[in-house]
Amino acid sequence: MEMSLISSSPATGGDFSQLGNSYNNTSLMFISSFATKSQMGFRQIIRCPNLHIKVAARSLSHSQPAASTMVSNPKDSVKLYVGLPMNSVSDCHSINHSRAISAGLRALKLLGVEGVELPIWWGVAEKEAIGKYQWSGYLTLVDMIQKAGLKLHITLCFHGCKQENIHLPKWVSEIGESEPDIFFADRSGKRYKDCLSFGVDDLPVFHGKTAMNVYQGFVESFKTSFSSFMGSTITGITIGMGPDGELRYPSHQDQNKNKIGLGAGEFQCYDQNMMNNLKKHSENHGNPNWGLSGPHDAPNYNQHPLINTFFKEEGSWETPYGDFFLSWYSTQLVSHADKILSMAASTFSDTPVILSGKLPLIHSWYRTRSHPAEVAAGFCNTVNRYEEIIKVFHKNSCRMILPGMDLLDEEEPNELCSSPEMLLEEIRDGCRKNGVEVCGQNLEIAGSSESFEQIRKNLVGGNGIEVFVYQRMGAQFFSPVHFPLFSAFVRRIKELELDSDDLGGNGRDSVVSVPGKNRKMQAA
């Protein structure tokens, strides 16, 4: 077990060694985190009003930054949010680790974080039957966040998550048993059952309703149920648009999201509804044979995409057929984005909340001409391949969330021809030109000061990012290795400067991390 200690002390004089003697006026919280083979989380955070401790100050270094004093106007800094655990609310509508989350919220408030992000799952809130919504667990948690004095971004998740054992609604899965084509399929017929295919956006296969009708019913019920929090506590809403909430095809459906190999993934257009759409499109363009299947020479998930396949130099992707298919495949993605963002924008038009959607950062093979990984995920490999999507975001007054702001080119395997930094800049440049505001996210919990520094570089210097959501609260987040780094990152983003003579002064917050077996605390 690992432990971290958060303190907010009114003690004067800046002497951390007196912290244990002034406990009557000191707020202390221990955060204990744990990880097992079957579960990762953080245990409840315990207040210790009568605990006598010693805090041993030590010299400051880049790896263990010091507590410091706020000197800038908070209005000018980036608004930082932290994602709550993915499974914060159980499918029985209770709050998982409620005491730990409550204390974690207080810890974030002490740090000066603007707010938190909460995933609300379709498979939890509308689990049993179409139109039967159960918001009680989420309402309790939102009330807890409001009382903690934090703002809230909501993510409406119309997908499942295998890692957290979160599924689509039970009634959707039941329909899928008799109508498997509501799900994406690859060339071999393997189904991706963690989100619905774009092919059912306008098909009434859900008890007479289309997927868009069902999404809209969910969004409208959410709006009504949480109306008292809109604009005051809830300031932003993200609409899930595909796998993992991102606007893309599940092109790597057979692999762990964070362990993608050399392959670029596969096209996901083989469910019958998508194939019917392709067939009709090919007939309208006078080439009916082009609508009989997807590319015959496309690589499989793990095959090198540039060797004897569709994506090689002068391969099929550069032929009239390749242009036809890739244009259609990308258009389905753009059309889906427009439908779901238009629906959401219309629903929330009379509220003060800001709407957003999330793009993936598919950076493998970025340095090649054919961009196979991006193409398999639905992004056409033309010169302005993201422009049409960016225009959809602008049309619907939506912010674009971009993950991967912690990634460095130098840390990517050379054999993947990858460049997360160049791709991120390309999309951001397109957003700047089209007046779309960008919000940032990290891809993984930062394990080093270099990762945090990369995030900071992406947030400062006229990059126009006002909101950054750090993902996500849990055992690793509160570990004694990570939490001091995050605390220092928060201070740097808020333009805090060290005042060594004012450590622990009036109203100032300080953060201390403690190894689990060491009773002597160390000032971080």
Coordinates of C-alpha atoms in Angstrom, one line a residue:
M1 CA 0.0 0.0 0.0
E2 CA 1.2 3.5 -0.8
M3 CA 0.2 6.7 1.1
S4 CA 0.2 10.4 0.4
L5 CA -0.6 13.2 2.8
I6 CA -2.3 16.5 1.9
S7 CA -2.3 19.4 4.4
S8 CA -3.7 22.8 4.5
S9 CA -2.4 24.7 7.5
P10 CA -2.9 28.1 8.9
A11 CA 0.3 27.8 10.9
T12 CA 2.6 30.8 10.7
G13 CA 6.4 31.0 10.4
G14 CA 6.8 28.4 7.7
D15 CA 8.2 25.8 10.0
F16 CA 7.0 22.3 8.8
S17 CA 8.4 20.7 11.9
Q18 CA 5.6 22.4 13.9
L19 CA 2.9 20.9 11.8
G20 CA 2.3 18.0 14.2
N21 CA 2.1 20.3 17.2
S22 CA -0.6 22.5 15.6
Y23 CA -3.0 19.8 14.6
N24 CA -6.0 21.5 16.2
N25 CA -5.8 24.1 13.4
T26 CA -4.5 21.8 10.6
S27 CA -6.4 19.8 8.1
L28 CA -4.7 16.5 7.3
M29 CA -5.7 13.8 5.0
F30 CA -4.0 10.5 4.3
I31 CA -4.6 9.0 0.9
S32 CA -3.9 5.3 0.7
S33 CA -3.8 3.6 -2.7
F34 CA -3.8 0.0 -3.7
A35 CA -3.5 -2.2 -6.8
T36 CA -4.3 -5.9 -7.2
K37 CA -4.5 -8.2 -10.2
S38 CA -8.3 -7.8 -10.3
Q39 CA -8.7 -4.2 -9.2
M40 CA -7.0 -0.9 -9.0
G41 CA -8.4 1.9 -7.0
F42 CA -7.7 4.1 -3.9
R43 CA -9.0 3.4 -0.4
Q44 CA -10.8 6.0 1.7
I45 CA -8.9 9.0 2.7
I46 CA -8.7 9.4 6.4
R47 CA -8.7 12.6 8.3
C48 CA -6.2 12.6 11.2
P49 CA -7.1 15.6 13.5
N50 CA -5.2 14.2 16.5
L51 CA -2.2 12.7 14.8
H52 CA 1.3 13.9 16.0
I53 CA 3.7 13.8 13.1
K54 CA 7.1 15.1 12.3
V55 CA 7.8 16.7 8.9
A56 CA 11.4 16.7 7.9
A57 CA 12.1 19.4 5.4
R58 CA 14.7 18.7 2.7
S59 CA 16.4 20.5 0.0
L60 CA 14.4 21.2 -3.1
S61 CA 15.0 19.6 -6.5
H62 CA 13.2 19.3 -9.8
S63 CA 12.0 15.8 -8.9
Q64 CA 10.5 17.0 -5.6
P65 CA 9.3 20.5 -6.1
A66 CA 8.5 22.8 -3.2
A67 CA 5.2 24.2 -2.1
S68 CA 4.9 27.8 -3.3
T69 CA 2.9 31.0 -3.2
M70 CA 0.4 32.1 -5.8
V71 CA 1.4 35.3 -7.5
S72 CA -0.7 35.4 -10.7
N73 CA -4.3 36.2 -11.5
P74 CA -6.1 32.8 -11.6
K75 CA -8.3 34.2 -14.4
D76 CA -5.3 34.2 -16.8
S77 CA -4.3 30.6 -16.2
V78 CA -5.5 27.4 -17.8
K79 CA -8.5 25.8 -16.0
L80 CA -7.4 22.4 -14.8
Y81 CA -9.8 19.5 -14.3
V82 CA -9.1 16.0 -13.1
G83 CA -11.1 13.0 -14.3
L84 CA -12.9 11.0 -11.6
P85 CA -12.5 7.1 -11.7
M86 CA -14.2 5.6 -14.7
N87 CA -16.5 3.4 -12.4
S88 CA -17.3 6.1 -9.9
V89 CA -21.0 5.0 -10.0
S90 CA -21.8 1.3 -10.0
D91 CA -24.5 -0.3 -12.2
C92 CA -26.5 -0.6 -8.9
H93 CA -26.4 3.2 -8.7
S94 CA -24.3 3.5 -5.7
I95 CA -21.0 5.5 -5.5
N96 CA -17.9 3.3 -5.4
H97 CA -15.4 4.4 -2.8
S98 CA -17.6 7.4 -1.9
R99 CA -15.5 8.4 1.2
A100 CA -12.3 8.2 -0.8
I101 CA -13.8 10.3 -3.7
S102 CA -15.1 12.9 -1.2
A103 CA -11.7 13.3 0.4
G104 CA -10.0 13.3 -3.0
L105 CA -12.3 16.2 -4.1
R106 CA -11.1 18.1 -1.0
A107 CA -7.5 17.4 -1.9
L108 CA -8.0 18.7 -5.4
K109 CA -9.8 21.8 -4.0
L110 CA -6.8 22.5 -1.8
L111 CA -4.5 22.3 -4.8
G112 CA -6.5 25.0 -6.6
V113 CA -7.8 22.7 -9.3
E114 CA -10.8 24.2 -11.1
G115 CA -13.0 21.0 -11.2
V116 CA -13.4 17.4 -12.1
E117 CA -14.7 15.4 -15.1
L118 CA -17.3 12.7 -14.6
P119 CA -18.1 9.9 -17.1
I120 CA -21.8 9.1 -17.2
W121 CA -22.4 5.7 -18.8
W122 CA -25.3 4.8 -21.0
G123 CA -25.0 1.3 -19.8
V124 CA -25.5 2.4 -16.2
A125 CA -28.1 5.1 -16.5
E126 CA -30.4 3.3 -19.0
K127 CA -29.4 -0.2 -18.3
E128 CA -32.6 -2.2 -18.1
A129 CA -35.1 -0.8 -20.7
I130 CA -35.3 1.8 -23.4
G131 CA -36.4 5.1 -21.9
K132 CA -36.1 3.9 -18.3
Y133 CA -33.4 6.2 -16.8
Q134 CA -31.8 5.9 -13.4
W135 CA -29.8 9.0 -12.4
S136 CA -29.7 8.6 -8.6
G137 CA -26.1 7.6 -8.2
Y138 CA -24.9 10.3 -10.5
L139 CA -27.1 13.0 -8.9
T140 CA -25.6 12.1 -5.5
L141 CA -22.1 12.4 -6.8
V142 CA -22.8 15.7 -8.6
D143 CA -24.2 17.1 -5.4
M144 CA -21.0 16.0 -3.6
I145 CA -18.9 17.8 -6.2
Q146 CA -21.0 20.9 -5.8
K147 CA -20.6 20.9 -2.0
A148 CA -16.8 20.5 -2.5
G149 CA -16.8 23.8 -4.4
L150 CA -15.6 22.4 -7.6
K151 CA -16.8 22.8 -11.2
L152 CA -17.8 19.8 -13.3
H153 CA -17.4 18.6 -16.8
I154 CA -19.7 15.7 -17.8
T155 CA -18.8 13.1 -20.4
L156 CA -21.9 11.3 -21.8
C157 CA -20.5 7.8 -22.7
F158 CA -22.4 6.0 -25.4
H159 CA -19.8 3.2 -25.4
G160 CA -18.6 0.4 -23.1
C161 CA -15.3 -0.2 -21.4
K162 CA -13.9 -3.7 -21.1
Q163 CA -11.2 -2.7 -18.7
E164 CA -13.8 -1.4 -16.2
N165 CA -16.4 -4.1 -17.0
I166 CA -18.8 -1.5 -18.2
H167 CA -21.1 -2.6 -21.1
L168 CA -23.8 -1.1 -23.3
P169 CA -27.3 -1.2 -21.9
K170 CA -28.7 -4.7 -21.4
W171 CA -31.6 -4.0 -23.7
V172 CA -29.2 -2.9 -26.5
S173 CA -27.2 -6.1 -26.1
E174 CA -30.4 -8.2 -26.3
I175 CA -31.3 -6.5 -29.6
G176 CA -27.7 -7.2 -30.8
E177 CA -28.2 -10.9 -30.3
S178 CA -30.9 -11.0 -33.0
E179 CA -29.6 -8.0 -35.0
P180 CA -25.8 -8.3 -34.8
D181 CA -25.4 -5.7 -37.6
I182 CA -26.0 -2.9 -35.1
F183 CA -22.3 -3.4 -34.3
F184 CA -19.2 -2.7 -36.3
A185 CA -17.6 -5.7 -38.1
D186 CA -14.2 -6.3 -39.6
R187 CA -13.4 -8.2 -42.8
S188 CA -13.5 -11.6 -40.9
G189 CA -16.9 -10.8 -39.4
K190 CA -15.6 -10.1 -35.9
R191 CA -18.0 -7.7 -34.1
Y192 CA -17.0 -4.7 -31.9
K193 CA -19.7 -4.6 -29.2
D194 CA -18.6 -1.6 -27.2
C195 CA -20.4 0.9 -29.3
L196 CA -23.0 1.1 -32.1
S197 CA -22.1 1.1 -35.8
F198 CA -22.6 4.4 -37.6
G199 CA -24.8 2.3 -40.0
V200 CA -27.7 2.4 -37.5
D201 CA -27.6 6.2 -36.9
D202 CA -30.8 6.5 -39.0
L203 CA -32.3 3.0 -38.9
P204 CA -35.3 2.3 -36.6
V205 CA -33.9 -1.0 -35.1
F206 CA -34.3 0.0 -31.4
H207 CA -37.9 -0.7 -30.8
G208 CA -38.9 1.6 -33.6
K209 CA -36.3 4.2 -32.9
T210 CA -33.0 5.1 -34.6
A211 CA -29.7 5.3 -32.7
M212 CA -29.9 9.1 -32.9
N213 CA -33.4 9.0 -31.4
V214 CA -32.1 6.8 -28.6
Y215 CA -29.1 9.1 -28.0
Q216 CA -31.4 12.2 -28.0
G217 CA -33.7 10.6 -25.4
F218 CA -30.8 10.0 -23.1
V219 CA -29.4 13.5 -23.5
E220 CA -32.8 15.1 -23.0
S221 CA -33.4 13.1 -19.8
F222 CA -30.0 14.0 -18.5
K223 CA -30.6 17.7 -19.2
T224 CA -33.9 17.6 -17.3
S225 CA -32.6 15.6 -14.4
F226 CA -29.5 17.8 -13.9
S227 CA -31.1 21.2 -14.7
S228 CA -30.4 22.6 -11.2
F229 CA -26.7 22.1 -11.7
M230 CA -26.4 23.5 -15.2
G231 CA -24.2 26.5 -15.5
S232 CA -23.4 26.7 -11.8
T233 CA -21.6 23.3 -11.1
I234 CA -21.9 21.7 -14.6
T235 CA -20.0 24.0 -17.0
G236 CA -19.2 21.6 -19.8
I237 CA -20.6 18.5 -21.5
T238 CA -18.7 16.1 -23.8
I239 CA -20.7 13.9 -26.2
G240 CA -19.3 10.5 -26.8
M241 CA -19.0 9.8 -30.5
G242 CA -17.5 6.3 -30.9
P243 CA -15.1 3.8 -29.3
D244 CA -13.7 5.1 -26.0
G245 CA -15.9 8.2 -26.6
E246 CA -13.7 9.3 -29.5
L247 CA -14.7 10.1 -33.1
R248 CA -13.3 7.2 -35.0
Y249 CA -13.9 3.7 -36.2
P250 CA -12.7 0.8 -33.8
S251 CA -9.9 0.0 -36.2
H252 CA -7.8 -1.7 -33.5
Q253 CA -10.7 -3.6 -32.0
D254 CA -8.7 -6.8 -31.4
Q255 CA -6.0 -5.1 -29.3
N256 CA -5.5 -3.3 -26.0
K257 CA -5.8 0.4 -26.7
N258 CA -2.4 1.1 -25.1
K259 CA -0.6 -1.9 -26.6
I260 CA -1.0 -1.4 -30.4
G261 CA 1.7 -3.2 -32.4
L262 CA 3.2 -2.5 -35.8
G263 CA -0.1 -2.9 -37.6
A264 CA -2.3 0.1 -38.7
G265 CA -5.6 -1.7 -37.9
E266 CA -8.4 -2.8 -40.1
F267 CA -11.3 -1.1 -41.9
Q268 CA -14.6 -1.5 -39.9
C269 CA -17.3 -1.3 -42.6
Y270 CA -18.4 -4.9 -42.9
D271 CA -21.7 -4.9 -40.9
Q272 CA -24.6 -5.3 -43.3
N273 CA -25.9 -1.8 -42.7
M274 CA -22.6 -0.1 -43.6
M275 CA -22.2 -2.5 -46.7
N276 CA -25.7 -1.5 -47.9
N277 CA -24.7 2.1 -47.6
L278 CA -21.4 1.4 -49.6
K279 CA -23.4 -0.5 -52.3
K280 CA -25.8 2.4 -52.8
H281 CA -23.0 4.9 -52.9
S282 CA -21.1 2.9 -55.6
E283 CA -24.2 2.5 -57.7
N284 CA -24.8 6.3 -57.5
H285 CA -21.3 6.8 -58.8
G286 CA -21.7 4.4 -61.7
N287 CA -19.3 1.7 -60.3
P288 CA -21.6 -1.0 -58.7
N289 CA -18.7 -3.5 -58.4
W290 CA -16.9 -1.1 -56.1
G291 CA -19.7 -1.5 -53.5
L292 CA -19.4 -5.3 -53.1
S293 CA -16.8 -5.2 -50.4
G294 CA -14.0 -3.3 -48.8
P295 CA -10.5 -3.2 -50.2
H296 CA -9.3 -6.8 -51.0
D297 CA -5.7 -5.9 -50.4
A298 CA -6.0 -4.1 -47.1
P299 CA -3.7 -5.3 -44.3
N300 CA -4.8 -7.1 -41.2
Y301 CA -4.5 -5.8 -37.7
N302 CA -0.9 -6.8 -37.1
Q303 CA 0.5 -6.8 -40.7
H304 CA 3.1 -4.2 -41.6
P305 CA 0.9 -1.7 -43.6
L306 CA 3.6 -0.7 -46.2
I307 CA 4.6 -4.1 -47.5
N308 CA 2.6 -5.6 -50.4
T309 CA -0.7 -4.1 -49.2
F310 CA -3.2 -1.3 -49.9
F311 CA -1.1 1.4 -48.3
K312 CA 2.3 0.8 -49.9
E313 CA 3.9 3.4 -52.2
E314 CA 1.8 3.5 -55.4
G315 CA -0.6 1.1 -53.8
S316 CA -4.4 0.8 -54.2
W317 CA -5.0 3.9 -52.0
E318 CA -3.7 6.1 -54.8
T319 CA -6.0 4.5 -57.5
P320 CA -9.5 5.8 -58.4
Y321 CA -11.0 2.9 -56.5
G322 CA -8.9 3.8 -53.4
D323 CA -10.0 7.4 -53.6
F324 CA -13.6 6.3 -53.9
F325 CA -13.6 4.0 -51.0
L326 CA -11.6 6.2 -48.6
S327 CA -13.7 9.2 -49.4
W328 CA -16.9 7.2 -48.6
Y329 CA -15.4 5.7 -45.4
S330 CA -14.3 9.1 -44.1
T331 CA -17.6 10.7 -45.1
Q332 CA -19.5 8.2 -42.8
L333 CA -17.4 9.4 -39.9
V334 CA -18.0 13.1 -40.7
S335 CA -21.7 12.5 -41.1
H336 CA -21.9 10.7 -37.8
A337 CA -20.1 13.6 -36.1
D338 CA -22.5 16.2 -37.6
K339 CA -25.6 14.2 -36.6
I340 CA -24.6 13.7 -33.0
L341 CA -23.1 17.1 -32.4
S342 CA -26.1 18.8 -34.0
M343 CA -28.4 16.9 -31.8
A344 CA -26.5 17.8 -28.7
A345 CA -26.1 21.4 -29.7
S346 CA -29.8 21.7 -30.3
T347 CA -30.6 20.0 -26.9
F348 CA -28.3 22.2 -24.8
S349 CA -28.8 25.5 -26.8
D350 CA -30.8 27.1 -24.0
T351 CA -28.3 26.2 -21.3
P352 CA -25.0 28.0 -20.4
V353 CA -22.9 24.8 -20.7
I354 CA -20.1 24.5 -23.3
L355 CA -20.3 21.4 -25.6
S356 CA -17.4 19.4 -26.7
G357 CA -16.4 16.2 -28.6
K358 CA -13.2 14.2 -28.6
L359 CA -10.9 13.3 -31.4
P360 CA -8.2 10.6 -31.1
L361 CA -4.6 11.2 -31.7
I362 CA -3.7 8.4 -34.0
H363 CA 0.0 9.1 -34.5
S364 CA 1.4 5.7 -35.7
W365 CA 2.6 5.9 -39.3
Y366 CA 2.1 9.6 -39.4
R367 CA 5.4 10.2 -41.2
T368 CA 4.3 8.1 -44.2
R369 CA 2.5 9.4 -47.2
S370 CA -0.5 7.0 -46.9
H371 CA -1.1 7.6 -43.1
P372 CA -2.5 4.0 -42.8
A373 CA -3.4 4.1 -39.1
E374 CA -5.4 7.4 -39.4
V375 CA -7.1 6.1 -42.6
A376 CA -8.2 2.9 -41.0
A377 CA -9.7 4.9 -38.1
G378 CA -11.6 7.1 -40.6
F379 CA -9.5 10.1 -41.4
C380 CA -8.9 10.5 -45.1
N381 CA -5.2 10.9 -46.1
T382 CA -5.7 14.1 -48.2
V383 CA -3.8 17.3 -47.6
N384 CA -6.7 18.7 -45.4
R385 CA -7.9 15.5 -44.0
Y386 CA -9.1 16.9 -40.7
E387 CA -10.7 20.0 -42.1
E388 CA -14.2 18.6 -42.8
I389 CA -14.4 17.3 -39.2
I390 CA -13.1 20.6 -37.8
K391 CA -15.8 22.5 -39.8
V392 CA -18.5 20.2 -38.2
F393 CA -17.2 21.2 -34.8
H394 CA -17.3 24.9 -35.8
K395 CA -20.8 24.6 -37.2
N396 CA -22.1 23.2 -33.9
S397 CA -20.1 25.6 -31.7
C398 CA -18.2 22.7 -30.1
R399 CA -14.9 22.6 -28.5
M400 CA -12.5 19.8 -29.7
I401 CA -10.8 17.7 -27.0
L402 CA -7.4 16.4 -28.1
P403 CA -5.6 13.8 -26.0
G404 CA -1.9 13.0 -26.1
M405 CA -0.5 16.3 -24.9
D406 CA 1.9 14.4 -22.7
L407 CA 3.5 12.5 -25.7
L408 CA 7.0 13.1 -27.0
D409 CA 8.2 12.1 -30.4
E410 CA 11.5 10.9 -29.0
E411 CA 9.8 8.3 -26.8
E412 CA 8.0 6.6 -29.8
P413 CA 9.4 3.5 -31.5
N414 CA 11.2 4.4 -34.7
E415 CA 9.7 1.5 -36.6
L416 CA 6.2 3.0 -36.2
C417 CA 7.1 6.2 -38.2
S418 CA 5.2 8.0 -35.5
S419 CA 4.9 11.7 -34.6
P420 CA 2.3 12.7 -31.9
E421 CA 3.8 16.2 -31.7
M422 CA 3.4 16.9 -35.5
L423 CA -0.1 15.4 -35.6
L424 CA -1.2 17.4 -32.6
E425 CA 0.1 20.6 -34.2
E426 CA -1.6 19.8 -37.5
I427 CA -5.0 19.4 -35.9
R428 CA -4.5 22.4 -33.6
D429 CA -3.5 24.6 -36.6
G430 CA -6.6 23.5 -38.4
C431 CA -8.7 24.4 -35.4
R432 CA -7.1 27.8 -35.1
K433 CA -7.8 28.6 -38.7
N434 CA -11.4 27.6 -38.4
G435 CA -12.2 29.2 -35.0
V436 CA -12.5 25.9 -33.0
E437 CA -11.3 26.0 -29.4
V438 CA -9.2 23.1 -28.3
C439 CA -9.2 21.4 -24.9
G440 CA -6.3 19.2 -23.8
Q441 CA -6.0 15.8 -22.2
N442 CA -3.1 13.5 -21.3
L443 CA -3.1 10.0 -22.7
E444 CA -1.6 8.3 -19.7
I445 CA -0.9 9.1 -16.0
A446 CA 2.4 11.0 -16.3
G447 CA 5.2 9.0 -14.7
S448 CA 7.9 11.6 -15.0
S449 CA 8.6 15.3 -14.8
E450 CA 9.3 15.2 -18.6
S451 CA 5.7 14.2 -19.3
F452 CA 4.4 17.0 -17.2
E453 CA 6.8 19.4 -18.8
Q454 CA 5.5 18.3 -22.3
I455 CA 1.9 19.0 -21.1
R456 CA 2.9 22.4 -19.8
K457 CA 4.6 23.3 -23.1
N458 CA 1.4 22.4 -25.0
L459 CA -0.7 24.7 -22.7
V460 CA 1.4 27.9 -22.7
G461 CA 2.7 30.3 -25.2
G462 CA -0.4 31.4 -27.2
N463 CA -1.7 27.9 -27.8
G464 CA -5.2 29.1 -26.9
I465 CA -6.1 26.2 -24.6
E466 CA -8.2 27.3 -21.7
V467 CA -9.2 23.9 -20.3
F468 CA -7.1 20.8 -19.6
V469 CA -8.5 17.6 -18.2
Y470 CA -5.9 15.4 -16.5
Q471 CA -6.8 11.7 -16.6
R472 CA -7.4 10.2 -14.1
M473 CA -8.0 9.9 -10.3
G474 CA -7.1 6.5 -8.8
A475 CA -4.3 4.6 -7.0
Q476 CA -1.5 5.7 -9.3
F477 CA -2.7 9.3 -9.2
F478 CA -2.4 9.6 -5.4
S479 CA 0.8 7.6 -5.2
P480 CA 3.8 9.2 -3.5
V481 CA 5.7 9.2 -6.8
H482 CA 3.0 10.8 -8.9
F483 CA 1.0 13.1 -6.7
P484 CA 3.9 15.5 -5.8
L485 CA 4.7 15.8 -9.5
F486 CA 1.1 16.6 -10.3
S487 CA 0.9 19.1 -7.4
A488 CA 4.0 20.9 -8.8
F489 CA 2.5 20.8 -12.3
V490 CA -0.7 22.5 -11.0
R491 CA 1.4 25.2 -9.4
R492 CA 3.4 25.8 -12.6
I493 CA 0.3 26.0 -14.7
K494 CA -1.2 28.6 -12.3
E495 CA 2.1 30.5 -12.6
L496 CA 3.2 29.9 -9.0
E497 CA 6.6 31.0 -7.8
L498 CA 8.5 29.7 -4.9
D499 CA 8.8 31.9 -1.8
S500 CA 11.0 29.8 0.5
D501 CA 10.4 32.2 3.4
D502 CA 6.6 31.7 3.3
L503 CA 6.3 27.9 3.2
G504 CA 3.1 26.9 5.0
G505 CA 2.1 30.6 5.6
N506 CA -1.4 31.9 6.2
G507 CA -4.0 30.3 4.0
R508 CA -1.3 28.7 1.8
D509 CA -1.6 25.0 0.8
S510 CA 1.2 22.6 1.0
V511 CA 1.6 19.0 -0.2
V512 CA 3.6 16.3 1.5
S513 CA 4.1 12.8 0.2
V514 CA 5.0 9.9 2.5
P515 CA 6.4 6.4 1.7
G516 CA 4.2 3.8 3.2
K517 CA 6.8 2.4 5.7
N518 CA 8.3 5.7 6.7
R519 CA 6.9 7.6 9.6
K520 CA 9.0 10.7 8.9
M521 CA 7.2 12.9 6.4
Q522 CA 9.2 14.8 3.8
A523 CA 8.2 18.2 2.5
A524 CA 7.9 17.8 -1.3

